[in-house]
């Protein structure tokens, strides 16, 4: 509650400050008024995202702690799911001049069982995080899918600035942020990786991270008891 209050206090203070100036008539210039309203809108959207992320995280915690799961499971192509996310993030990818490297098996072996909506969130948060935390140019973000016996392994890696080893045990904690190493402009709710972890756990999987500063960061998701789709002969029609 203390962490959530801290995260909500700053945008609320900014919005209230601009509201007071507008109500007191301090801001009379139309251009400055518009800029003030745009700033208020931006921070209002930030509050909305924090609240939405907190609600999503609460649902997953309820599911993984024995509550009623809200997952709507179906079989879907993991590659298509990632491609949809890449399309949504296309402007940010272009702005960062990043390359996306996808490696998925063919023949239906990339199909997994789960809630497609929440897998969209998993990949969106991981890819968006890699984009936000790294400088433009020469950035390569890879999503690699492989199979092991009775399991699927999904790795998301980037060749960016990396994460200090001392921070690795804590990055999935709510509102935890690695020290800003290159820009104070990086913004987020601090809940993205917490949502990713809870979403993976709700699908009975695990997620881990390894990183070498200035070389690579790798998130590894393991889904147990994965059974690939098998090609079966058609059943003869009854005579």
Tab-separated table of C-alpha atoms in Angstrom:
chain	number	residue	atom	x	y	z
A	1	UNK	CA	0.000	0.000	0.000
A	2	UNK	CA	2.877	2.364	0.807
A	3	UNK	CA	4.521	1.675	-2.551
A	4	UNK	CA	1.245	2.148	-4.443
A	5	UNK	CA	0.560	5.394	-2.587
A	6	UNK	CA	4.013	6.687	-3.492
A	7	UNK	CA	3.555	5.832	-7.184
A	8	UNK	CA	0.137	7.524	-7.324
A	9	UNK	CA	1.110	10.613	-5.323
A	10	UNK	CA	3.429	12.163	-7.916
A	11	UNK	CA	1.051	12.246	-10.914
A	12	UNK	CA	-1.829	13.333	-8.669
A	13	UNK	CA	0.254	16.213	-7.269
A	14	UNK	CA	1.165	17.345	-10.788
A	15	UNK	CA	-2.466	17.233	-11.937
A	16	UNK	CA	-3.682	19.126	-8.861
A	17	UNK	CA	-0.958	21.755	-9.294
A	18	UNK	CA	-1.992	22.505	-12.877
A	19	UNK	CA	-5.676	22.503	-11.883
A	20	UNK	CA	-5.048	25.120	-9.198
A	21	UNK	CA	-3.194	27.337	-11.682
A	22	UNK	CA	-5.989	27.013	-14.241
A	23	UNK	CA	-8.728	27.708	-11.686
A	24	UNK	CA	-6.869	30.708	-10.245
A	25	UNK	CA	-6.439	32.199	-13.710
A	26	UNK	CA	-2.640	32.116	-13.462
A	27	UNK	CA	-2.430	30.495	-16.897
A	28	UNK	CA	-4.121	32.695	-19.510
A	29	UNK	CA	-2.113	31.960	-22.646
A	30	UNK	CA	-4.120	29.472	-24.825
A	31	UNK	CA	-0.945	27.628	-25.904
A	32	UNK	CA	0.207	27.282	-22.292
A	33	UNK	CA	-3.280	26.202	-21.260
A	34	UNK	CA	-3.247	23.470	-23.906
A	35	UNK	CA	0.190	22.307	-22.788
A	36	UNK	CA	-1.027	22.154	-19.181
A	37	UNK	CA	-4.057	20.082	-20.173
A	38	UNK	CA	-1.877	17.707	-22.193
A	39	UNK	CA	0.426	17.240	-19.202
A	40	UNK	CA	-2.548	16.534	-16.963
A	41	UNK	CA	-3.889	14.038	-19.492
A	42	UNK	CA	-0.528	12.222	-19.644
A	43	UNK	CA	-0.359	11.850	-15.871
A	44	UNK	CA	-4.039	10.873	-15.717
A	45	UNK	CA	-3.268	8.055	-18.148
A	46	UNK	CA	-0.323	7.025	-15.960
A	47	UNK	CA	-2.626	6.763	-12.937
A	48	UNK	CA	-5.074	4.692	-14.977
A	49	UNK	CA	-2.322	2.297	-16.048
A	50	UNK	CA	-1.036	1.903	-12.488
A	51	UNK	CA	-4.554	1.075	-11.272
A	52	UNK	CA	-5.129	-1.336	-14.185
A	53	UNK	CA	-1.797	-3.072	-13.538
A	54	UNK	CA	-2.596	-3.379	-9.822
A	55	UNK	CA	-5.963	-4.974	-10.615
A	56	UNK	CA	-4.347	-7.396	-13.090
A	57	UNK	CA	-1.689	-8.331	-10.551
A	58	UNK	CA	-4.347	-8.863	-7.882
A	59	UNK	CA	-6.221	-11.294	-10.156
A	60	UNK	CA	-3.089	-13.350	-10.769
A	61	UNK	CA	-2.164	-13.388	-7.077
A	62	UNK	CA	-5.649	-14.647	-6.247
A	63	UNK	CA	-5.300	-17.403	-8.865
A	64	UNK	CA	-1.827	-18.551	-7.823
A	65	UNK	CA	-2.673	-18.359	-4.116
A	66	UNK	CA	-5.600	-20.733	-4.442
A	67	UNK	CA	-8.324	-18.394	-5.600
A	68	UNK	CA	-10.587	-18.786	-8.600
A	69	UNK	CA	-8.604	-18.517	-11.800
A	70	UNK	CA	-9.958	-16.182	-14.456
A	71	UNK	CA	-7.900	-17.780	-17.219
A	72	UNK	CA	-9.692	-18.689	-20.428
A	73	UNK	CA	-7.481	-21.390	-21.867
A	74	UNK	CA	-7.202	-22.338	-25.518
A	75	UNK	CA	-4.536	-23.604	-27.906
A	76	UNK	CA	-2.781	-20.902	-29.934
A	77	UNK	CA	0.387	-20.194	-31.875
A	78	UNK	CA	3.002	-18.577	-29.650
A	79	UNK	CA	4.701	-17.089	-32.720
A	80	UNK	CA	1.493	-15.396	-33.889
A	81	UNK	CA	0.973	-14.012	-30.400
A	82	UNK	CA	4.476	-12.481	-30.424
A	83	UNK	CA	3.959	-11.102	-33.942
A	84	UNK	CA	0.791	-9.314	-32.791
A	85	UNK	CA	2.726	-7.719	-29.937
A	86	UNK	CA	5.558	-6.680	-32.264
A	87	UNK	CA	2.997	-5.018	-34.531
A	88	UNK	CA	1.539	-3.071	-31.593
A	89	UNK	CA	5.021	-1.933	-30.565
A	90	UNK	CA	6.109	-1.087	-34.128
A	91	UNK	CA	6.374	2.713	-33.547
A	92	UNK	CA	8.566	2.182	-30.485
A	93	UNK	CA	10.668	-0.431	-32.293
A	94	UNK	CA	11.183	1.974	-35.183
A	95	UNK	CA	12.037	4.831	-32.821
A	96	UNK	CA	14.675	2.682	-31.108
A	97	UNK	CA	15.937	1.364	-34.476
A	98	UNK	CA	15.723	-2.119	-32.981
A	99	UNK	CA	15.730	-5.479	-34.739
A	100	UNK	CA	13.396	-8.303	-33.720
A	101	UNK	CA	14.786	-11.831	-34.066
A	102	UNK	CA	12.086	-14.540	-33.895
A	103	UNK	CA	13.016	-18.224	-33.808
A	104	UNK	CA	10.109	-20.647	-33.625
A	105	UNK	CA	9.750	-24.278	-34.727
A	106	UNK	CA	7.441	-25.070	-37.619
A	107	UNK	CA	4.790	-27.749	-38.006
A	108	UNK	CA	2.591	-26.525	-35.161
A	109	UNK	CA	5.281	-27.143	-32.531
A	110	UNK	CA	5.003	-23.544	-31.306
A	111	UNK	CA	1.418	-24.112	-30.101
A	112	UNK	CA	0.860	-23.719	-26.368
A	113	UNK	CA	-2.150	-23.986	-24.077
A	114	UNK	CA	-3.142	-20.911	-22.121
A	115	UNK	CA	-4.995	-17.613	-22.005
A	116	UNK	CA	-4.000	-15.743	-25.154
A	117	UNK	CA	-4.963	-12.376	-23.630
A	118	UNK	CA	-2.500	-12.740	-20.764
A	119	UNK	CA	0.245	-14.109	-22.998
A	120	UNK	CA	-0.136	-10.904	-25.001
A	121	UNK	CA	0.557	-9.034	-21.771
A	122	UNK	CA	3.564	-11.224	-20.955
A	123	UNK	CA	5.259	-10.605	-24.290
A	124	UNK	CA	4.187	-6.958	-24.439
A	125	UNK	CA	5.704	-6.187	-21.033
A	126	UNK	CA	8.953	-8.057	-21.729
A	127	UNK	CA	9.536	-6.552	-25.181
A	128	UNK	CA	8.436	-3.061	-24.132
A	129	UNK	CA	10.762	-3.270	-21.127
A	130	UNK	CA	13.720	-4.179	-23.363
A	131	UNK	CA	12.922	-1.234	-25.629
A	132	UNK	CA	12.492	1.301	-22.817
A	133	UNK	CA	15.627	0.319	-20.937
A	134	UNK	CA	18.038	0.559	-23.870
A	135	UNK	CA	19.388	3.312	-26.069
A	136	UNK	CA	18.490	3.512	-29.789
A	137	UNK	CA	20.665	1.787	-32.354
A	138	UNK	CA	22.161	-1.712	-32.653
A	139	UNK	CA	19.538	-3.143	-30.300
A	140	UNK	CA	18.488	-6.705	-31.094
A	141	UNK	CA	15.589	-8.281	-29.220
A	142	UNK	CA	15.172	-12.006	-29.710
A	143	UNK	CA	12.250	-14.276	-28.875
A	144	UNK	CA	13.317	-17.904	-29.133
A	145	UNK	CA	11.100	-20.960	-28.649
A	146	UNK	CA	12.475	-24.463	-28.099
A	147	UNK	CA	11.216	-27.791	-26.833
A	148	UNK	CA	12.572	-30.036	-24.156
A	149	UNK	CA	11.080	-33.293	-22.961
A	150	UNK	CA	7.546	-32.544	-21.686
A	151	UNK	CA	8.166	-28.799	-21.629
A	152	UNK	CA	8.429	-25.655	-23.724
A	153	UNK	CA	11.145	-23.059	-23.220
A	154	UNK	CA	10.630	-19.453	-24.308
A	155	UNK	CA	13.559	-17.045	-24.078
A	156	UNK	CA	13.437	-13.302	-24.581
A	157	UNK	CA	16.896	-11.792	-24.895
A	158	UNK	CA	18.401	-8.428	-25.750
A	159	UNK	CA	21.940	-7.158	-26.264
A	160	UNK	CA	21.423	-3.957	-24.287
A	161	UNK	CA	22.905	-2.402	-21.165
A	162	UNK	CA	22.086	-5.343	-18.912
A	163	UNK	CA	20.966	-5.540	-15.286
A	164	UNK	CA	23.389	-5.363	-12.334
A	165	UNK	CA	23.731	-8.761	-10.671
A	166	UNK	CA	22.770	-7.271	-7.287
A	167	UNK	CA	19.375	-6.257	-8.719
A	168	UNK	CA	18.499	-9.590	-10.354
A	169	UNK	CA	16.860	-11.198	-7.269
A	170	UNK	CA	14.469	-8.251	-6.904
A	171	UNK	CA	13.338	-7.251	-10.399
A	172	UNK	CA	10.083	-9.243	-10.184
A	173	UNK	CA	9.073	-7.434	-6.978
A	174	UNK	CA	6.236	-4.939	-7.243
A	175	UNK	CA	7.349	-1.345	-7.909
A	176	UNK	CA	11.033	-2.334	-7.862
A	177	UNK	CA	13.173	-0.394	-10.298
A	178	UNK	CA	16.806	-0.790	-11.236
A	179	UNK	CA	18.771	2.422	-10.680
A	180	UNK	CA	18.451	4.734	-13.668
A	181	UNK	CA	21.727	4.146	-15.461
A	182	UNK	CA	21.269	6.283	-18.560
A	183	UNK	CA	18.088	8.350	-18.436
A	184	UNK	CA	15.662	9.892	-15.987
A	185	UNK	CA	13.053	9.807	-18.751
A	186	UNK	CA	12.411	6.072	-18.412
A	187	UNK	CA	8.926	5.741	-16.981
A	188	UNK	CA	6.824	2.759	-16.049
A	189	UNK	CA	4.438	1.574	-13.408
A	190	UNK	CA	7.036	-0.689	-11.804
A	191	UNK	CA	4.541	-3.543	-12.047
A	192	UNK	CA	5.261	-4.932	-15.508
A	193	UNK	CA	7.670	-7.690	-14.489
A	194	UNK	CA	5.556	-8.574	-11.448
A	195	UNK	CA	2.603	-9.113	-13.787
A	196	UNK	CA	4.781	-11.214	-16.088
A	197	UNK	CA	5.882	-13.469	-13.243
A	198	UNK	CA	2.369	-13.921	-11.858
A	199	UNK	CA	0.941	-14.551	-15.338
A	200	UNK	CA	3.546	-17.229	-16.022
A	201	UNK	CA	2.917	-18.829	-12.617
A	202	UNK	CA	-0.835	-18.796	-13.282
A	203	UNK	CA	0.002	-20.961	-16.326
A	204	UNK	CA	1.987	-23.324	-14.042
A	205	UNK	CA	5.276	-22.115	-15.456
A	206	UNK	CA	8.407	-20.452	-14.107
A	207	UNK	CA	10.418	-17.435	-15.207
A	208	UNK	CA	14.053	-16.590	-14.450
A	209	UNK	CA	16.504	-13.943	-15.595
A	210	UNK	CA	20.230	-13.784	-16.193
A	211	UNK	CA	22.198	-10.745	-17.301
A	212	UNK	CA	25.729	-9.600	-18.063
A	213	UNK	CA	26.250	-5.842	-18.009
A	214	UNK	CA	26.791	-4.430	-21.461
A	215	UNK	CA	26.403	-7.836	-23.097
A	216	UNK	CA	23.009	-9.506	-22.773
A	217	UNK	CA	19.874	-9.974	-20.693
A	218	UNK	CA	17.903	-13.217	-20.982
A	219	UNK	CA	14.461	-13.970	-19.536
A	220	UNK	CA	13.669	-17.698	-19.609
A	221	UNK	CA	10.109	-19.024	-19.318
A	222	UNK	CA	9.556	-22.752	-18.787
A	223	UNK	CA	6.139	-24.320	-19.224
A	224	UNK	CA	5.956	-27.840	-17.756
A	225	UNK	CA	4.046	-30.808	-19.185
A	226	UNK	CA	4.013	-29.338	-22.652
A	227	UNK	CA	2.736	-31.755	-25.269
A	228	UNK	CA	3.271	-30.658	-28.884
A	229	UNK	CA	0.583	-31.100	-31.476
A	230	UNK	CA	0.949	-34.385	-33.311
A	231	UNK	CA	0.023	-35.139	-36.874
A	232	UNK	CA	-2.626	-37.852	-36.833
A	233	UNK	CA	-4.073	-39.827	-39.717
A	234	UNK	CA	-7.661	-38.898	-40.625
A	235	UNK	CA	-10.323	-41.190	-39.233
A	236	UNK	CA	-12.058	-43.142	-42.044
A	237	UNK	CA	-15.689	-42.217	-42.506
A	238	UNK	CA	-18.163	-44.756	-41.258
A	239	UNK	CA	-19.605	-46.952	-43.980
